[in-house]
Coordinates of C-alpha atoms and ligand atoms in Angstrom, one line a residue:
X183 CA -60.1 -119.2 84.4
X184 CA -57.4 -120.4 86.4
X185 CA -53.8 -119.8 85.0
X186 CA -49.6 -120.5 86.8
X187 CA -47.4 -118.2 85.4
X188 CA -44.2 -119.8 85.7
X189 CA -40.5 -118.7 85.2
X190 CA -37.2 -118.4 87.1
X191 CA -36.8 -115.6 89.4
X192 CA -37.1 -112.4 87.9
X193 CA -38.7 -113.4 84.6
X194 CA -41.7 -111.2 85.2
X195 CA -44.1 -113.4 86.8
X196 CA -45.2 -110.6 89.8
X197 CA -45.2 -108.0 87.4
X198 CA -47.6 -109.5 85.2
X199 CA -50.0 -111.1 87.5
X200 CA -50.4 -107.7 88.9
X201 CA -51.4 -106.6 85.4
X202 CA -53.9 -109.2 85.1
X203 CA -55.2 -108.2 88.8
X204 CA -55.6 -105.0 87.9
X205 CA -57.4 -105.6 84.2
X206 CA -59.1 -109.1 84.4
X207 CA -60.4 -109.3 88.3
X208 CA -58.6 -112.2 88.4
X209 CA -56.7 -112.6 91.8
X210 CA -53.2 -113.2 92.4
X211 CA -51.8 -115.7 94.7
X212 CA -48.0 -115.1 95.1
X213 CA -45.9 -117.9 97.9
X214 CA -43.8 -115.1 97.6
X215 CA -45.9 -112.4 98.5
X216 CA -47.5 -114.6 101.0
X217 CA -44.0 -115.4 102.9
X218 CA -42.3 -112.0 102.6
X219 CA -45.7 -111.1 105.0
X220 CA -45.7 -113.6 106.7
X221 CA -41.5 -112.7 108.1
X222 CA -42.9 -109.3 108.0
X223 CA -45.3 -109.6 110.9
X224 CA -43.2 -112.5 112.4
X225 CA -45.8 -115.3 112.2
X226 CA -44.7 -118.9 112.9
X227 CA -44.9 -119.3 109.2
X228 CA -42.7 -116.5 109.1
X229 CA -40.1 -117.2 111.4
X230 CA -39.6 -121.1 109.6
X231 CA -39.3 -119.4 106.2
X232 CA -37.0 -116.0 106.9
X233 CA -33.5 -117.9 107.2
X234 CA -34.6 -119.8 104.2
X235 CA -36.1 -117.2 101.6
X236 CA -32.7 -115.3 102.6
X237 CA -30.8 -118.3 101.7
X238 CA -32.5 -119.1 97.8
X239 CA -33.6 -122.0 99.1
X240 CA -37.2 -123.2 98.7
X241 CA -39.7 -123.3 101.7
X242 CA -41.5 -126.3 102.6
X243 CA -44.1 -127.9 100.5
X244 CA -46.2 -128.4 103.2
X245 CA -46.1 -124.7 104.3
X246 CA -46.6 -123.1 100.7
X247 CA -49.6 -125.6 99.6
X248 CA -51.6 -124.7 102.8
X249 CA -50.6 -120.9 101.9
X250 CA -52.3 -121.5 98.6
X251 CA -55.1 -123.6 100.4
X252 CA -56.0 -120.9 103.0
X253 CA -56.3 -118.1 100.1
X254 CA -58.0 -120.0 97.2
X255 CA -61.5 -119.4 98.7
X256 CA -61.0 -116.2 98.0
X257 CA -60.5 -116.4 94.3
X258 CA -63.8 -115.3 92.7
X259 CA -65.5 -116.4 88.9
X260 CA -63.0 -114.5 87.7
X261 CA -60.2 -117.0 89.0
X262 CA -57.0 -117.5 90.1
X263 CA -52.9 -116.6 89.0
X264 CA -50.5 -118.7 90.6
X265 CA -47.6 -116.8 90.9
X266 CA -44.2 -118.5 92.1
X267 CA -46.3 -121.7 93.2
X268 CA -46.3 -124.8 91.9
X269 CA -42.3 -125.3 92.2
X270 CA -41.5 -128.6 93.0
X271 CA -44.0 -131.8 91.6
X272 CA -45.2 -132.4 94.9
X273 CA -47.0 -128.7 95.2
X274 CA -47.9 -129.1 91.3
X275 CA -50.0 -132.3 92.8
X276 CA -51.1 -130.6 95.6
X277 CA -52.6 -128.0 93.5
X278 CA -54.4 -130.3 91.3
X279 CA -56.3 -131.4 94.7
X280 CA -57.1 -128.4 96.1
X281 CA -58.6 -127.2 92.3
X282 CA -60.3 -130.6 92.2
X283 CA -62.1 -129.9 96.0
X284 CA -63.3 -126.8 94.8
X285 CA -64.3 -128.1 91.2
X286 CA -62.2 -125.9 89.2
X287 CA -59.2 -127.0 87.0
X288 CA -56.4 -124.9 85.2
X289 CA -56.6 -123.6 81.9
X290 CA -53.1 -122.4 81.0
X291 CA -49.6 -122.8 82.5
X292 CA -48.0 -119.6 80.8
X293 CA -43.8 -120.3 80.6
X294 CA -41.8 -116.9 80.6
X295 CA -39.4 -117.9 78.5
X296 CA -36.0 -115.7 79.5
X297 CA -32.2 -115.6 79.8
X298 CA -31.0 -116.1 83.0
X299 CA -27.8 -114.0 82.9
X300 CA -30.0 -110.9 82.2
X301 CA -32.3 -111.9 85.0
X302 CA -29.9 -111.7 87.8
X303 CA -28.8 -108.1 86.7
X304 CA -33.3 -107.4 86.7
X305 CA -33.0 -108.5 89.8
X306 CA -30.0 -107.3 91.4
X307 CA -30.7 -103.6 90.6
X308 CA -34.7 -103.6 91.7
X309 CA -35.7 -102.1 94.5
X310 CA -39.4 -100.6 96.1
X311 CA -40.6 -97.8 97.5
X312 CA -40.6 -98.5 101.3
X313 CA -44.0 -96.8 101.7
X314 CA -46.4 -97.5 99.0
X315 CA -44.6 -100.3 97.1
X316 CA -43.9 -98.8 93.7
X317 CA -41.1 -100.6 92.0
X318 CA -38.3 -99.1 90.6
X319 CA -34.7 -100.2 89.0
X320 CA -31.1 -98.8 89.5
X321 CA -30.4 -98.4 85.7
X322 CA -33.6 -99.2 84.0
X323 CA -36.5 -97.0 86.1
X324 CA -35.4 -94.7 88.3
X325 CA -37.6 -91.9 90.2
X326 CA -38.5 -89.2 88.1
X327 CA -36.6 -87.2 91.1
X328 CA -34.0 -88.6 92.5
X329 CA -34.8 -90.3 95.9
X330 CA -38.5 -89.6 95.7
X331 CA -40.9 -91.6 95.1
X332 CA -43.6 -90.8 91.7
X333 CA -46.6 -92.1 93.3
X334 CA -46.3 -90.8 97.1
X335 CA -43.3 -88.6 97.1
X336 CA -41.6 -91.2 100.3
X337 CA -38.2 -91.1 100.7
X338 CA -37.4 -94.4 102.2
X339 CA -36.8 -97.2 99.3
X340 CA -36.3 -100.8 100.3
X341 CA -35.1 -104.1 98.6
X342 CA -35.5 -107.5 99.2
X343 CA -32.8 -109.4 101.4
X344 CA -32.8 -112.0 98.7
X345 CA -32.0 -109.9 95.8
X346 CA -28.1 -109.8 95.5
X347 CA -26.5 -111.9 92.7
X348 CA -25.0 -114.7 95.4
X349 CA -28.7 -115.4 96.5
X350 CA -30.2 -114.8 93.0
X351 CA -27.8 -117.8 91.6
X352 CA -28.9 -120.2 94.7
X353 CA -32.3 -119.1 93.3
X354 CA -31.6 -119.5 89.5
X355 CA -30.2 -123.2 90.8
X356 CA -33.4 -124.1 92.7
X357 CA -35.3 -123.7 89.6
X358 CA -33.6 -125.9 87.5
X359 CA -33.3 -128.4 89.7
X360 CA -36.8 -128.3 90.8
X361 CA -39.3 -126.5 89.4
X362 CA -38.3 -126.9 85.6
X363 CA -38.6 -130.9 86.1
X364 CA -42.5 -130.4 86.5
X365 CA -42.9 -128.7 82.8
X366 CA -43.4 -132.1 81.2
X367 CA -46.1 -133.0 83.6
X368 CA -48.1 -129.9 82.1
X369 CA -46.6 -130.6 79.0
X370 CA -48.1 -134.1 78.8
X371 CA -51.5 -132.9 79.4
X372 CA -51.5 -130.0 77.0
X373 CA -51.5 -126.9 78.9
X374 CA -48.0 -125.1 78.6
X375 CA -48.3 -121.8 76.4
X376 CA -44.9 -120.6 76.0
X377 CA -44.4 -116.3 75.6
X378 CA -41.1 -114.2 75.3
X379 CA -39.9 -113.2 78.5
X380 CA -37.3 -111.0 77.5
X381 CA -39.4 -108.8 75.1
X382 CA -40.6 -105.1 76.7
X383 CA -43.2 -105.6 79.9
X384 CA -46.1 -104.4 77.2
X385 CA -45.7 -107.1 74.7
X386 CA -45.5 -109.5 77.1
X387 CA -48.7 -108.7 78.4
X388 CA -50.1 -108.9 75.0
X389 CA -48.7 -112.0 74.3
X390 CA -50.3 -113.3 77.4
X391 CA -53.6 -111.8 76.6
X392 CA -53.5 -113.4 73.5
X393 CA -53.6 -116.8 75.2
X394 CA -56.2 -115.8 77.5
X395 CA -58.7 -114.6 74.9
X396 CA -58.3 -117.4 72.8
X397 CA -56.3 -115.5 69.7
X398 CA -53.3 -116.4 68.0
X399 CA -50.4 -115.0 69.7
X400 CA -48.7 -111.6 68.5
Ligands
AP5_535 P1 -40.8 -115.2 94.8 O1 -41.2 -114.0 95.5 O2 -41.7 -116.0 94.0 O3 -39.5 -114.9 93.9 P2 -38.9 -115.4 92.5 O4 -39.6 -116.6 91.9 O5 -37.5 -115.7 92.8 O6 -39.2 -114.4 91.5 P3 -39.3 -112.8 91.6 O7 -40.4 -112.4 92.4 O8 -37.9 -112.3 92.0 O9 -39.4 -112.5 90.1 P4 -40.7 -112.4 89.2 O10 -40.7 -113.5 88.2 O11 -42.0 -112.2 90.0 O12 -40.4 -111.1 88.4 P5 -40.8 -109.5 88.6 O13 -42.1 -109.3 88.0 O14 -40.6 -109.1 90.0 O15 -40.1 -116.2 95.9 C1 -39.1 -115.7 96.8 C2 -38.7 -116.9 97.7 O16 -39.8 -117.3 98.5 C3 -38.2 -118.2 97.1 O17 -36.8 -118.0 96.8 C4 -38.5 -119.2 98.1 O18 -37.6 -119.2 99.2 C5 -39.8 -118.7 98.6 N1 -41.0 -119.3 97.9 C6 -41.9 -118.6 97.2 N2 -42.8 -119.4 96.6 C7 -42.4 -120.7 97.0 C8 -42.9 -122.0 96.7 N3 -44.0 -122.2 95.9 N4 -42.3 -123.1 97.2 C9 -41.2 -122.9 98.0 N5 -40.6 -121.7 98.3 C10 -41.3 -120.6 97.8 O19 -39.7 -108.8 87.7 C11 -38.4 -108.7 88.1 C12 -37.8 -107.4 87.7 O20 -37.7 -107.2 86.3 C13 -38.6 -106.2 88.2 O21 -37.6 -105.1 88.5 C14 -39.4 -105.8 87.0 O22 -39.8 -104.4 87.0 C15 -38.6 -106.2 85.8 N6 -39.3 -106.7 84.7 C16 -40.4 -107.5 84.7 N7 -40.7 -107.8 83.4 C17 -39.8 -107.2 82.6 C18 -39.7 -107.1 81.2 N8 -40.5 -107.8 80.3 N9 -38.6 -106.4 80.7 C19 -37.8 -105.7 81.5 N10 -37.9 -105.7 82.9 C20 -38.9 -106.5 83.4
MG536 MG1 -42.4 -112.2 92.1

């Protein structure tokens, strides 16, 4: 099964693709993810996207679509969860190419359906543990101690450059202007399933595992 979870930045779109990693074998193919190590180990990839990832702005179709091209492969039976990619029409037709060379087609196209003003403050307030990644936020999940981390007890927390509210609207912006336009192209052929962002992290997931086993949703 292949499935794009799609949404505006912060609607939850990492956090459950993880979930579905982690529970379905399914593998998870974040841009984002994919970028952030790209500018992490300074590839050319990397260095093209930094300036523009810190900026809200999106990174070239070109770049993203071989991103996704280069890591598809890897996808098992179990199949693929496009996270953050397609989000402009021109990658949503790039990945209907790279399914078709590989014989596989998309299932769902799950829309986190959210409110944007309580997005940026999700987003503005997140922040990682700089060792093993565990993520935390300022008002809604903080370390059991403070300034240690649960899982490996680091001290060092990190967030990303792009998560303060100026960036977070250019982001907000970007999606309505170009990643919302390509709903009715999924809409037309029948694949948009539509689930309530803003309800707790658990009943999201169930809603989304509702659509993936075939059941009515909760
Ligand atoms: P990307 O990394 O994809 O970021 P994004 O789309 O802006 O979204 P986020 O990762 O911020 O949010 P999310 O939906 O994953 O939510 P999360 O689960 O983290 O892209 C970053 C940049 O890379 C782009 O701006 C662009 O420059 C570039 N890029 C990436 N892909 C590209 C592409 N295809 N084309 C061009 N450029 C591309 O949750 C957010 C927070 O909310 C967390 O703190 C989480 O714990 C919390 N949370 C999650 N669910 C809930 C819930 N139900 N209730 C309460 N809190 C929740
Ligand atoms: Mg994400």
């Amino acid at each position: 099964m292949n499935i794009i979870l799609l949404g505006p930045p912060g609607a939850g779109k990492g956090t459950q693709a993880t979930r579905l990693q982690a529970m379905r074998g399914m593998i998870q193919l974040s841009t984002g993810d994919m970028l952030r190590e790209a500018v992490a180990r300074g590839t050319p990839v990397g260095v093209k996207a930094k300036q523009v990832m810190e900026a809200g702005e999106l990174v070239s179709d070109a770049i993203v679509s071989a991103l996704i091209g280069e890591r598809l492969d890897g996808a098992g039976d179990q199949g693929a969860i496009f996270d953050g990619f397609p989000r402009t029409a021109h990658q949503a037709e790039a990945l209907e190419m790279l399914l078709a060379a590989r014989g596989r087609t998309l299932d769902h196209v799950i829309e986190l359906m959210v409110d944007e003003e309580a997005l940026v403050e999700r987003i503005v307030g997140r922040f990682t543990c700089a060792r093993c990644g565990t993520p935390y936020h300022r008002t809604l999940k903080l370390p059991r101690v403070s300034g240690v981390c649960d899982v490996c007890s680091a001290t060092e927390f990190k967030q990303r450059p792009d998560d303060n509210e100026q960036t977070v609207r250019t982001r907000m912006a970007e999606y309505r202007d170009k990643t919302a336009p390509i709903l009715p192209y999924y809409e037309d052929r029948g694949l948009i399933r539509r689930v309530d962002g803003m309800a707790d992290v658990d009943t999201v997931a169930a809603q989304i595992d509702a659509i993936l086993d075939g059941a009515r949703a909760p």
